[in-house]
Amino acid sequence: MTRGRSLRARTTCMVLAALTTAVATTLAGCGGGGRQAPADDAAGPPAAVAPVLELAAGDVATAAPHELAQQVAVSGSLVAVRSAVVNARVAAPVREVLVREGEPVRAGQRLLTLDDRETAWRLRQARDQAAAAAAQRDIAARAHDDQKALAAQGFVSATALNQAASTRAAAEATLRAAQAAAELAARAQADTVVVAPLAGSVARRHVEPGERVAVNAPLVAIVDLSRLELEAAVAPEDAARIAADQPARLQVDGIDTTLTARVVRINPRAQPGTRSVTVYLEVDPAPGLRDGLFARGVVLTERHRALAVPLSALRTESGRPQVLALEDGRVRAREVDPGRRGEADFGGGAEPAVEIVSGLQPGAQVLRGSAGTPHDGTPATLQPAR
């Protein structure tokens, strides 16, 4: 039994020795790689390559002398130059209304009629009174003639003759008054037929058949859309720069195209309270214009030549104005001193622009706002225009 235990012990020692040898060999192989690891760690990951900003032709503009148009912002409502609210001239019930909103009308076209029975009675009464006054006048005239013949023969006194003359004069005055009343009644009769005072379109009808209207009650509103004006209130300092015949460009709600206009009048009096001055701009005709639409735009007041860039190219960094210039394939931030603002053409039509007083040379390429906000030093390349 002792020999069995000894045999198992020797066998266990041999197995342990073999395992120890294998582990040592493995560690020796790993030790060689471990000595190379510090060198690999020292090399680190490969350096990152900065991305190149690709700029389209529309993202870049060239700073150059331009005709910079000064402008004053204006806004307000469009108002028809010719419009009218037709009022009732007589008190009467409405018999019929012949037009509706939006319908075109001609000058003199019948719009509605009022019940004319009352006015017809008044006309007949006035004419009868005028006829009675004419008869009294005739009686007074014959009596006066008779008194004159008797006075010539010495049968009546001068006092009686003068009294007959006064009676005749009074009768004639009464006749004239009665005739005037008859004319007024005839005019009232004619006013029961309401006609359009001007050509245009019906903007509103205020009454319906069967309603009784009073004198001066509104009946129908008519607007002539052939001539529209923008009434804009501007600050006093801006009003001093505006003069008649200056051109303007407007954007009107609901109309995609830019409309042209010109200054036609300037109110000589400022508005109480706000001290603003009302400026009137005549808008050139265009489809879709309506009385009351809101419009905004600019009046071009003056022009001067100056070094300018698009307004979108002017940026602010830490409270200081700057532009991003494309120089030698990189974006460079350049602090500038901006001047007056206006509009200039950089090749794609008039757009907002700003004068550069200092900090930029003519010919410099600057990034518009559409290029985003790349950092100073960012590599960039300008793609050719297609």
mmCIF file of C-alpha atoms in Angstrom:
data_model
loop_
_atom_site.group_PDB
_atom_site.id
_atom_site.type_symbol
_atom_site.label_atom_id
_atom_site.label_comp_id
_atom_site.label_asym_id
_atom_site.label_seq_id
_atom_site.Cartn_x
_atom_site.Cartn_y
_atom_site.Cartn_z
ATOM 1 C CA MET A 1 0.000 0.000 0.000
ATOM 2 C CA THR A 2 2.963 2.229 0.737
ATOM 3 C CA ARG A 3 4.381 1.572 -2.666
ATOM 4 C CA GLY A 4 1.057 2.631 -4.340
ATOM 5 C CA ARG A 5 1.079 5.933 -2.537
ATOM 6 C CA SER A 6 4.680 6.609 -3.587
ATOM 7 C CA LEU A 7 3.867 5.856 -7.211
ATOM 8 C CA ARG A 8 0.952 8.302 -7.233
ATOM 9 C CA ALA A 9 3.171 11.015 -5.679
ATOM 10 C CA ARG A 10 5.858 10.612 -8.348
ATOM 11 C CA THR A 11 3.258 10.716 -11.069
ATOM 12 C CA THR A 12 1.798 13.970 -9.669
ATOM 13 C CA CYS A 13 5.232 15.608 -9.508
ATOM 14 C CA MET A 14 5.932 14.702 -13.133
ATOM 15 C CA VAL A 15 2.644 16.254 -14.288
ATOM 16 C CA LEU A 16 3.386 19.453 -12.354
ATOM 17 C CA ALA A 17 6.834 19.668 -13.822
ATOM 18 C CA ALA A 18 5.465 19.357 -17.369
ATOM 19 C CA LEU A 19 2.895 22.079 -16.769
ATOM 20 C CA THR A 20 5.532 24.364 -15.320
ATOM 21 C CA THR A 21 7.730 23.932 -18.384
ATOM 22 C CA ALA A 22 4.831 24.724 -20.775
ATOM 23 C CA VAL A 23 3.865 27.857 -18.868
ATOM 24 C CA ALA A 24 7.452 29.086 -18.860
ATOM 25 C CA THR A 25 7.715 28.615 -22.636
ATOM 26 C CA THR A 26 4.504 30.498 -23.226
ATOM 27 C CA LEU A 27 5.599 33.389 -20.995
ATOM 28 C CA ALA A 28 8.885 33.604 -22.816
ATOM 29 C CA GLY A 29 7.083 33.983 -26.151
ATOM 30 C CA CYS A 30 4.773 36.627 -24.730
ATOM 31 C CA GLY A 31 7.673 38.454 -23.159
ATOM 32 C CA GLY A 32 9.095 39.268 -26.595
ATOM 33 C CA GLY A 33 5.783 40.821 -27.712
ATOM 34 C CA GLY A 34 5.508 42.685 -24.412
ATOM 35 C CA ARG A 35 8.774 44.469 -25.116
ATOM 36 C CA GLN A 36 7.319 45.723 -28.443
ATOM 37 C CA ALA A 37 4.091 47.082 -26.879
ATOM 38 C CA PRO A 38 5.537 50.333 -25.509
ATOM 39 C CA ALA A 39 6.730 51.251 -28.985
ATOM 40 C CA ASP A 40 3.274 50.628 -30.448
ATOM 41 C CA ASP A 41 1.611 52.663 -27.708
ATOM 42 C CA ALA A 42 4.005 55.528 -28.270
ATOM 43 C CA ALA A 43 2.993 55.736 -31.947
ATOM 44 C CA GLY A 44 -0.720 56.312 -31.017
ATOM 45 C CA PRO A 45 -3.664 56.546 -33.504
ATOM 46 C CA PRO A 46 -3.094 58.179 -36.940
ATOM 47 C CA ALA A 47 -3.590 61.993 -37.043
ATOM 48 C CA ALA A 48 -7.129 63.139 -38.180
ATOM 49 C CA VAL A 49 -7.298 65.028 -41.502
ATOM 50 C CA ALA A 50 -9.364 68.273 -41.335
ATOM 51 C CA PRO A 51 -12.334 68.149 -43.765
ATOM 52 C CA VAL A 52 -12.303 70.574 -46.677
ATOM 53 C CA LEU A 53 -15.280 72.930 -46.890
ATOM 54 C CA GLU A 54 -16.704 72.916 -50.397
ATOM 55 C CA LEU A 55 -18.232 76.273 -51.333
ATOM 56 C CA ALA A 56 -20.651 76.798 -54.174
ATOM 57 C CA ALA A 57 -20.370 79.855 -56.380
ATOM 58 C CA GLY A 58 -23.445 81.344 -54.724
ATOM 59 C CA ASP A 59 -21.823 81.088 -51.282
ATOM 60 C CA VAL A 60 -19.069 83.551 -52.158
ATOM 61 C CA ALA A 61 -19.205 87.208 -53.217
ATOM 62 C CA THR A 62 -16.433 89.583 -54.228
ATOM 63 C CA ALA A 63 -15.949 92.813 -52.321
ATOM 64 C CA ALA A 64 -15.864 95.604 -54.896
ATOM 65 C CA PRO A 65 -17.062 99.199 -55.373
ATOM 66 C CA HIS A 66 -20.796 99.203 -56.060
ATOM 67 C CA GLU A 67 -23.594 101.709 -56.504
ATOM 68 C CA LEU A 68 -25.055 101.397 -53.020
ATOM 69 C CA ALA A 69 -28.699 102.481 -52.978
ATOM 70 C CA GLN A 70 -29.829 104.005 -49.694
ATOM 71 C CA GLN A 71 -33.330 103.067 -48.643
ATOM 72 C CA VAL A 72 -36.047 103.734 -46.086
ATOM 73 C CA ALA A 73 -38.287 100.906 -44.940
ATOM 74 C CA VAL A 74 -42.029 101.544 -45.313
ATOM 75 C CA SER A 75 -45.144 99.556 -44.519
ATOM 76 C CA GLY A 76 -48.856 100.143 -44.438
ATOM 77 C CA SER A 77 -52.167 99.379 -46.107
ATOM 78 C CA LEU A 78 -53.165 99.832 -49.720
ATOM 79 C CA VAL A 79 -55.916 102.377 -50.237
ATOM 80 C CA ALA A 80 -57.888 103.030 -53.409
ATOM 81 C CA VAL A 81 -57.422 106.552 -54.737
ATOM 82 C CA ARG A 82 -61.048 106.682 -55.862
ATOM 83 C CA SER A 83 -63.741 105.141 -53.714
ATOM 84 C CA ALA A 84 -67.198 106.117 -52.564
ATOM 85 C CA VAL A 85 -69.816 105.149 -50.039
ATOM 86 C CA VAL A 86 -73.206 105.889 -51.564
ATOM 87 C CA ASN A 87 -75.588 107.241 -48.908
ATOM 88 C CA ALA A 88 -79.345 107.610 -48.934
ATOM 89 C CA ARG A 89 -80.549 111.131 -49.717
ATOM 90 C CA VAL A 90 -84.129 110.454 -48.681
ATOM 91 C CA ALA A 91 -85.693 108.429 -45.907
ATOM 92 C CA ALA A 92 -87.624 105.543 -47.434
ATOM 93 C CA PRO A 93 -87.884 101.748 -47.475
ATOM 94 C CA VAL A 94 -85.529 99.831 -49.807
ATOM 95 C CA ARG A 95 -87.457 98.384 -52.719
ATOM 96 C CA GLU A 96 -84.722 96.408 -54.508
ATOM 97 C CA VAL A 97 -80.909 96.060 -54.518
ATOM 98 C CA LEU A 98 -79.483 95.299 -57.949
ATOM 99 C CA VAL A 99 -75.808 94.619 -57.156
ATOM 100 C CA ARG A 100 -73.777 92.360 -54.885
ATOM 101 C CA GLU A 101 -70.241 92.451 -53.475
ATOM 102 C CA GLY A 102 -67.525 91.965 -56.076
ATOM 103 C CA GLU A 103 -69.638 92.939 -59.087
ATOM 104 C CA PRO A 104 -68.217 95.581 -61.438
ATOM 105 C CA VAL A 105 -70.311 98.684 -61.979
ATOM 106 C CA ARG A 106 -70.253 101.581 -64.431
ATOM 107 C CA ALA A 107 -70.556 105.217 -63.581
ATOM 108 C CA GLY A 108 -74.271 106.060 -63.621
ATOM 109 C CA GLN A 109 -75.395 102.438 -63.344
ATOM 110 C CA ARG A 110 -78.466 101.891 -61.153
ATOM 111 C CA LEU A 111 -77.550 100.240 -57.861
ATOM 112 C CA LEU A 112 -80.850 100.111 -55.983
ATOM 113 C CA THR A 113 -84.254 101.754 -55.745
ATOM 114 C CA LEU A 114 -86.169 103.096 -52.778
ATOM 115 C CA ASP A 115 -89.936 103.140 -52.323
ATOM 116 C CA ASP A 116 -91.059 106.371 -54.014
ATOM 117 C CA ARG A 117 -94.686 106.581 -52.859
ATOM 118 C CA GLU A 118 -94.030 109.088 -50.083
ATOM 119 C CA THR A 119 -91.810 111.233 -52.270
ATOM 120 C CA ALA A 120 -94.411 111.144 -55.050
ATOM 121 C CA TRP A 121 -97.079 112.437 -52.638
ATOM 122 C CA ARG A 122 -94.780 115.222 -51.475
ATOM 123 C CA LEU A 123 -94.033 116.133 -55.065
ATOM 124 C CA ARG A 124 -97.707 116.323 -55.951
ATOM 125 C CA GLN A 125 -98.374 118.433 -52.853
ATOM 126 C CA ALA A 126 -95.525 120.807 -53.697
ATOM 127 C CA ARG A 127 -96.683 121.209 -57.259
ATOM 128 C CA ASP A 128 -100.260 121.924 -56.144
ATOM 129 C CA GLN A 129 -98.998 124.551 -53.710
ATOM 130 C CA ALA A 130 -96.975 126.114 -56.510
ATOM 131 C CA ALA A 131 -100.072 126.198 -58.714
ATOM 132 C CA ALA A 132 -102.059 127.880 -55.943
ATOM 133 C CA ALA A 133 -99.290 130.419 -55.441
ATOM 134 C CA ALA A 134 -99.307 131.140 -59.175
ATOM 135 C CA ALA A 135 -103.030 131.793 -59.057
ATOM 136 C CA GLN A 136 -102.638 134.185 -56.114
ATOM 137 C CA ARG A 137 -99.871 135.919 -57.956
ATOM 138 C CA ASP A 138 -102.129 136.444 -60.969
ATOM 139 C CA ILE A 139 -104.893 137.887 -58.774
ATOM 140 C CA ALA A 140 -102.443 140.239 -57.093
ATOM 141 C CA ALA A 141 -101.053 141.292 -60.462
ATOM 142 C CA ARG A 142 -104.483 142.167 -61.863
ATOM 143 C CA ALA A 143 -105.402 144.052 -58.713
ATOM 144 C CA HIS A 144 -102.210 146.036 -58.911
ATOM 145 C CA ASP A 145 -102.823 146.878 -62.573
ATOM 146 C CA ASP A 146 -106.340 148.068 -61.744
ATOM 147 C CA GLN A 147 -105.028 150.259 -58.907
ATOM 148 C CA LYS A 148 -102.491 151.821 -61.226
ATOM 149 C CA ALA A 149 -105.220 152.681 -63.784
ATOM 150 C CA LEU A 150 -107.433 154.221 -61.088
ATOM 151 C CA ALA A 151 -104.509 156.130 -59.585
ATOM 152 C CA ALA A 152 -103.777 157.623 -62.987
ATOM 153 C CA GLN A 153 -107.336 159.004 -63.045
ATOM 154 C CA GLY A 154 -107.079 160.217 -59.469
ATOM 155 C CA PHE A 155 -109.691 157.831 -58.070
ATOM 156 C CA VAL A 156 -107.359 156.058 -55.567
ATOM 157 C CA SER A 157 -104.696 157.337 -53.291
ATOM 158 C CA ALA A 158 -100.999 156.645 -53.574
ATOM 159 C CA THR A 159 -101.227 154.591 -50.368
ATOM 160 C CA ALA A 160 -103.730 152.205 -51.937
ATOM 161 C CA LEU A 161 -101.518 151.866 -54.996
ATOM 162 C CA ASN A 162 -98.487 151.055 -52.869
ATOM 163 C CA GLN A 163 -100.442 148.451 -50.924
ATOM 164 C CA ALA A 164 -101.485 146.733 -54.169
ATOM 165 C CA ALA A 165 -97.854 146.700 -55.332
ATOM 166 C CA SER A 166 -96.741 145.126 -52.047
ATOM 167 C CA THR A 167 -99.414 142.474 -52.297
ATOM 168 C CA ARG A 168 -98.277 141.640 -55.804
ATOM 169 C CA ALA A 169 -94.632 141.388 -54.734
ATOM 170 C CA ALA A 170 -95.556 139.122 -51.825
ATOM 171 C CA ALA A 171 -97.563 136.863 -54.127
ATOM 172 C CA GLU A 172 -94.638 136.588 -56.507
ATOM 173 C CA ALA A 173 -92.285 135.693 -53.633
ATOM 174 C CA THR A 174 -94.705 133.051 -52.406
ATOM 175 C CA LEU A 175 -94.825 131.587 -55.915
ATOM 176 C CA ARG A 176 -91.056 131.398 -56.134
ATOM 177 C CA ALA A 177 -90.865 129.634 -52.781
ATOM 178 C CA ALA A 178 -93.545 127.155 -53.844
ATOM 179 C CA GLN A 179 -91.716 126.488 -57.085
ATOM 180 C CA ALA A 180 -88.454 125.868 -55.194
ATOM 181 C CA ALA A 181 -90.260 123.452 -52.884
ATOM 182 C CA ALA A 182 -91.607 121.627 -55.907
ATOM 183 C CA GLU A 183 -88.122 121.359 -57.349
ATOM 184 C CA LEU A 184 -86.817 119.920 -54.065
ATOM 185 C CA ALA A 185 -89.644 117.410 -54.048
ATOM 186 C CA ALA A 186 -88.824 116.432 -57.628
ATOM 187 C CA ARG A 187 -85.182 115.979 -56.644
ATOM 188 C CA ALA A 188 -86.190 113.759 -53.730
ATOM 189 C CA GLN A 189 -88.318 111.734 -56.101
ATOM 190 C CA ALA A 190 -85.336 111.257 -58.412
ATOM 191 C CA ASP A 191 -83.113 110.291 -55.459
ATOM 192 C CA THR A 192 -85.163 107.165 -54.881
ATOM 193 C CA VAL A 193 -83.181 105.683 -57.780
ATOM 194 C CA VAL A 194 -79.585 105.302 -56.550
ATOM 195 C CA VAL A 195 -76.831 105.202 -59.203
ATOM 196 C CA ALA A 196 -73.057 104.621 -59.058
ATOM 197 C CA PRO A 197 -71.050 107.863 -58.845
ATOM 198 C CA LEU A 198 -67.955 106.194 -60.336
ATOM 199 C CA ALA A 199 -66.827 103.055 -62.127
ATOM 200 C CA GLY A 200 -65.360 100.280 -59.995
ATOM 201 C CA SER A 201 -66.391 97.227 -58.017
ATOM 202 C CA VAL A 202 -68.910 96.833 -55.232
ATOM 203 C CA ALA A 203 -66.993 96.447 -51.978
ATOM 204 C CA ARG A 204 -69.994 96.216 -49.664
ATOM 205 C CA ARG A 205 -73.733 96.478 -49.765
ATOM 206 C CA HIS A 206 -75.092 97.759 -46.491
ATOM 207 C CA VAL A 207 -78.846 97.224 -46.950
ATOM 208 C CA GLU A 208 -81.317 94.602 -48.051
ATOM 209 C CA PRO A 209 -84.761 94.960 -49.612
ATOM 210 C CA GLY A 210 -87.441 95.877 -47.099
ATOM 211 C CA GLU A 211 -85.205 97.864 -44.759
ATOM 212 C CA ARG A 212 -86.140 101.455 -44.074
ATOM 213 C CA VAL A 213 -83.146 103.749 -44.338
ATOM 214 C CA ALA A 214 -82.663 107.194 -42.885
ATOM 215 C CA VAL A 215 -81.127 110.168 -44.624
ATOM 216 C CA ASN A 216 -77.335 109.726 -45.046
ATOM 217 C CA ALA A 217 -77.511 106.020 -44.192
ATOM 218 C CA PRO A 218 -74.822 104.041 -46.120
ATOM 219 C CA LEU A 219 -76.197 101.934 -48.963
ATOM 220 C CA VAL A 220 -73.363 100.653 -51.171
ATOM 221 C CA ALA A 221 -69.550 101.032 -51.084
ATOM 222 C CA ILE A 222 -67.666 101.171 -54.410
ATOM 223 C CA VAL A 223 -63.903 100.899 -54.910
ATOM 224 C CA ASP A 224 -61.934 101.677 -58.060
ATOM 225 C CA LEU A 225 -58.918 99.315 -58.105
ATOM 226 C CA SER A 226 -57.286 100.919 -61.142
ATOM 227 C CA ARG A 227 -55.246 103.214 -58.864
ATOM 228 C CA LEU A 228 -53.978 102.168 -55.442
ATOM 229 C CA GLU A 229 -51.738 103.963 -52.994
ATOM 230 C CA LEU A 230 -49.712 102.803 -50.019
ATOM 231 C CA GLU A 231 -50.161 104.998 -46.960
ATOM 232 C CA ALA A 232 -47.010 104.515 -44.873
ATOM 233 C CA ALA A 233 -46.072 106.217 -41.616
ATOM 234 C CA VAL A 234 -42.329 106.875 -41.344
ATOM 235 C CA ALA A 235 -40.179 108.361 -38.611
ATOM 236 C CA PRO A 236 -39.335 112.079 -38.864
ATOM 237 C CA GLU A 237 -35.645 111.392 -39.505
ATOM 238 C CA ASP A 238 -36.549 109.072 -42.384
ATOM 239 C CA ALA A 239 -39.173 111.438 -43.778
ATOM 240 C CA ALA A 240 -36.454 114.065 -44.280
ATOM 241 C CA ARG A 241 -34.745 111.709 -46.768
ATOM 242 C CA ILE A 242 -37.884 111.003 -48.815
ATOM 243 C CA ALA A 243 -38.935 113.168 -51.744
ATOM 244 C CA ALA A 244 -41.572 112.987 -54.457
ATOM 245 C CA ASP A 245 -40.930 110.716 -57.479
ATOM 246 C CA GLN A 246 -38.466 108.477 -55.615
ATOM 247 C CA PRO A 247 -38.859 104.814 -56.674
ATOM 248 C CA ALA A 248 -39.853 102.032 -54.302
ATOM 249 C CA ARG A 249 -40.178 98.252 -54.231
ATOM 250 C CA LEU A 250 -42.975 96.564 -52.325
ATOM 251 C CA GLN A 251 -44.024 93.125 -51.172
ATOM 252 C CA VAL A 252 -47.783 92.720 -50.808
ATOM 253 C CA ASP A 253 -49.411 89.961 -48.796
ATOM 254 C CA GLY A 254 -50.653 87.210 -51.078
ATOM 255 C CA ILE A 255 -48.576 88.311 -54.107
ATOM 256 C CA ASP A 256 -45.285 86.553 -54.819
ATOM 257 C CA THR A 257 -43.775 89.107 -57.182
ATOM 258 C CA THR A 258 -42.109 92.358 -56.138
ATOM 259 C CA LEU A 259 -44.167 95.411 -57.100
ATOM 260 C CA THR A 260 -42.877 98.827 -58.097
ATOM 261 C CA ALA A 261 -44.161 102.132 -56.797
ATOM 262 C CA ARG A 262 -43.163 105.776 -56.483
ATOM 263 C CA VAL A 263 -43.628 108.499 -53.926
ATOM 264 C CA VAL A 264 -46.404 110.886 -55.012
ATOM 265 C CA ARG A 265 -47.152 112.915 -51.876
ATOM 266 C CA ILE A 266 -45.839 113.631 -48.381
ATOM 267 C CA ASN A 267 -48.213 114.838 -45.698
ATOM 268 C CA PRO A 268 -47.057 118.255 -44.458
ATOM 269 C CA ARG A 269 -48.247 117.525 -40.934
ATOM 270 C CA ALA A 270 -46.927 114.933 -38.476
ATOM 271 C CA GLN A 271 -49.314 112.637 -36.657
ATOM 272 C CA PRO A 272 -50.120 113.700 -33.097
ATOM 273 C CA GLY A 273 -48.577 111.444 -30.481
ATOM 274 C CA THR A 274 -46.286 109.356 -32.681
ATOM 275 C CA ARG A 275 -44.921 112.363 -34.639
ATOM 276 C CA SER A 276 -44.671 110.108 -37.661
ATOM 277 C CA VAL A 277 -45.129 111.489 -41.162
ATOM 278 C CA THR A 278 -47.481 109.849 -43.662
ATOM 279 C CA VAL A 279 -45.992 109.158 -47.082
ATOM 280 C CA TYR A 280 -48.166 108.200 -50.060
ATOM 281 C CA LEU A 281 -46.807 105.829 -52.715
ATOM 282 C CA GLU A 282 -48.654 105.105 -55.945
ATOM 283 C CA VAL A 283 -48.448 101.383 -56.707
ATOM 284 C CA ASP A 284 -48.165 100.233 -60.298
ATOM 285 C CA PRO A 285 -51.134 98.064 -61.346
ATOM 286 C CA ALA A 286 -50.739 94.316 -60.875
ATOM 287 C CA PRO A 287 -53.113 91.338 -60.776
ATOM 288 C CA GLY A 288 -54.374 90.465 -57.328
ATOM 289 C CA LEU A 289 -54.124 93.908 -55.749
ATOM 290 C CA ARG A 290 -56.964 94.756 -53.395
ATOM 291 C CA ASP A 291 -57.924 97.712 -51.280
ATOM 292 C CA GLY A 292 -56.833 97.137 -47.677
ATOM 293 C CA LEU A 293 -53.992 94.658 -48.311
ATOM 294 C CA PHE A 294 -50.871 95.085 -46.183
ATOM 295 C CA ALA A 295 -47.633 95.944 -47.970
ATOM 296 C CA ARG A 296 -44.040 96.439 -46.902
ATOM 297 C CA GLY A 297 -40.986 97.528 -48.816
ATOM 298 C CA VAL A 298 -38.307 100.156 -49.255
ATOM 299 C CA VAL A 299 -38.053 103.601 -50.812
ATOM 300 C CA LEU A 300 -34.762 104.141 -52.671
ATOM 301 C CA THR A 301 -33.673 107.583 -51.482
ATOM 302 C CA GLU A 302 -30.130 108.080 -52.842
ATOM 303 C CA ARG A 303 -27.134 106.313 -54.370
ATOM 304 C CA HIS A 304 -23.391 106.506 -53.692
ATOM 305 C CA ARG A 305 -20.414 104.414 -54.777
ATOM 306 C CA ALA A 306 -18.582 102.504 -52.062
ATOM 307 C CA LEU A 307 -16.805 99.229 -51.303
ATOM 308 C CA ALA A 308 -19.632 96.859 -50.395
ATOM 309 C CA VAL A 309 -20.376 93.236 -49.582
ATOM 310 C CA PRO A 310 -23.682 91.389 -49.203
ATOM 311 C CA LEU A 311 -25.335 92.129 -45.884
ATOM 312 C CA SER A 312 -25.454 88.385 -45.098
ATOM 313 C CA ALA A 313 -21.643 88.316 -45.210
ATOM 314 C CA LEU A 314 -21.397 90.671 -42.226
ATOM 315 C CA ARG A 315 -21.121 88.709 -38.991
ATOM 316 C CA THR A 316 -20.593 89.509 -35.330
ATOM 317 C CA GLU A 317 -18.048 87.728 -33.157
ATOM 318 C CA SER A 318 -17.616 88.761 -29.502
ATOM 319 C CA GLY A 319 -19.494 91.955 -30.255
ATOM 320 C CA ARG A 320 -17.167 92.975 -33.118
ATOM 321 C CA PRO A 321 -18.239 92.998 -36.789
ATOM 322 C CA GLN A 322 -16.290 90.750 -39.117
ATOM 323 C CA VAL A 323 -16.439 88.894 -42.407
ATOM 324 C CA LEU A 324 -15.131 85.469 -43.370
ATOM 325 C CA ALA A 325 -12.748 85.746 -46.320
ATOM 326 C CA LEU A 326 -11.486 82.959 -48.557
ATOM 327 C CA GLU A 327 -7.674 83.319 -48.687
ATOM 328 C CA ASP A 328 -5.188 80.751 -50.025
ATOM 329 C CA GLY A 329 -7.611 77.875 -49.654
ATOM 330 C CA ARG A 330 -8.606 78.655 -46.079
ATOM 331 C CA VAL A 331 -11.341 80.612 -44.312
ATOM 332 C CA ARG A 332 -9.956 83.664 -42.513
ATOM 333 C CA ALA A 333 -11.877 85.928 -40.107
ATOM 334 C CA ARG A 334 -11.306 89.622 -40.827
ATOM 335 C CA GLU A 335 -12.582 92.381 -38.563
ATOM 336 C CA VAL A 336 -14.164 95.219 -40.558
ATOM 337 C CA ASP A 337 -15.664 98.636 -40.013
ATOM 338 C CA PRO A 338 -19.144 98.637 -41.621
ATOM 339 C CA GLY A 339 -20.785 101.792 -42.930
ATOM 340 C CA ARG A 340 -24.139 102.611 -44.427
ATOM 341 C CA ARG A 341 -26.526 99.949 -45.611
ATOM 342 C CA GLY A 342 -28.488 99.792 -48.809
ATOM 343 C CA GLU A 343 -28.863 97.625 -51.878
ATOM 344 C CA ALA A 344 -26.349 96.586 -54.522
ATOM 345 C CA ASP A 345 -26.115 94.141 -57.421
ATOM 346 C CA PHE A 346 -23.473 91.426 -56.972
ATOM 347 C CA GLY A 347 -24.418 89.637 -60.171
ATOM 348 C CA GLY A 348 -27.725 88.087 -59.138
ATOM 349 C CA GLY A 349 -29.887 91.176 -58.917
ATOM 350 C CA ALA A 350 -30.304 93.801 -56.216
ATOM 351 C CA GLU A 351 -29.911 92.518 -52.662
ATOM 352 C CA PRO A 352 -29.255 94.013 -49.209
ATOM 353 C CA ALA A 353 -25.660 95.213 -48.927
ATOM 354 C CA VAL A 354 -23.409 97.026 -46.479
ATOM 355 C CA GLU A 355 -20.537 99.434 -47.030
ATOM 356 C CA ILE A 356 -17.107 98.358 -45.750
ATOM 357 C CA VAL A 357 -15.169 101.411 -44.577
ATOM 358 C CA SER A 358 -11.996 99.565 -43.558
ATOM 359 C CA GLY A 359 -10.638 96.096 -42.910
ATOM 360 C CA LEU A 360 -11.130 94.627 -46.376
ATOM 361 C CA GLN A 361 -9.504 95.181 -49.737
ATOM 362 C CA PRO A 362 -11.302 95.298 -53.088
ATOM 363 C CA GLY A 363 -11.312 91.906 -54.754
ATOM 364 C CA ALA A 364 -11.508 89.935 -51.509
ATOM 365 C CA GLN A 365 -13.789 86.925 -51.624
ATOM 366 C CA VAL A 366 -16.192 86.807 -48.674
ATOM 367 C CA LEU A 367 -18.581 84.084 -47.555
ATOM 368 C CA ARG A 368 -22.286 84.785 -47.607
ATOM 369 C CA GLY A 369 -24.577 83.672 -44.829
ATOM 370 C CA SER A 370 -25.532 80.601 -46.881
ATOM 371 C CA ALA A 371 -22.018 79.204 -46.324
ATOM 372 C CA GLY A 372 -22.725 78.637 -42.648
ATOM 373 C CA THR A 373 -20.314 79.520 -39.837
ATOM 374 C CA PRO A 374 -16.977 77.790 -40.475
ATOM 375 C CA HIS A 375 -14.121 78.446 -38.039
ATOM 376 C CA ASP A 376 -11.108 80.580 -38.789
ATOM 377 C CA GLY A 377 -8.512 78.468 -40.616
ATOM 378 C CA THR A 378 -10.949 75.918 -42.026
ATOM 379 C CA PRO A 379 -9.677 74.533 -45.375
ATOM 380 C CA ALA A 380 -12.062 75.485 -48.138
ATOM 381 C CA THR A 381 -12.323 75.185 -51.877
ATOM 382 C CA LEU A 382 -14.549 77.069 -54.306
ATOM 383 C CA GLN A 383 -16.442 74.887 -56.726
ATOM 384 C CA PRO A 384 -16.658 76.245 -60.292
ATOM 385 C CA ALA A 385 -19.968 77.744 -61.326
ATOM 386 C CA ARG A 386 -22.159 75.428 -63.347
#
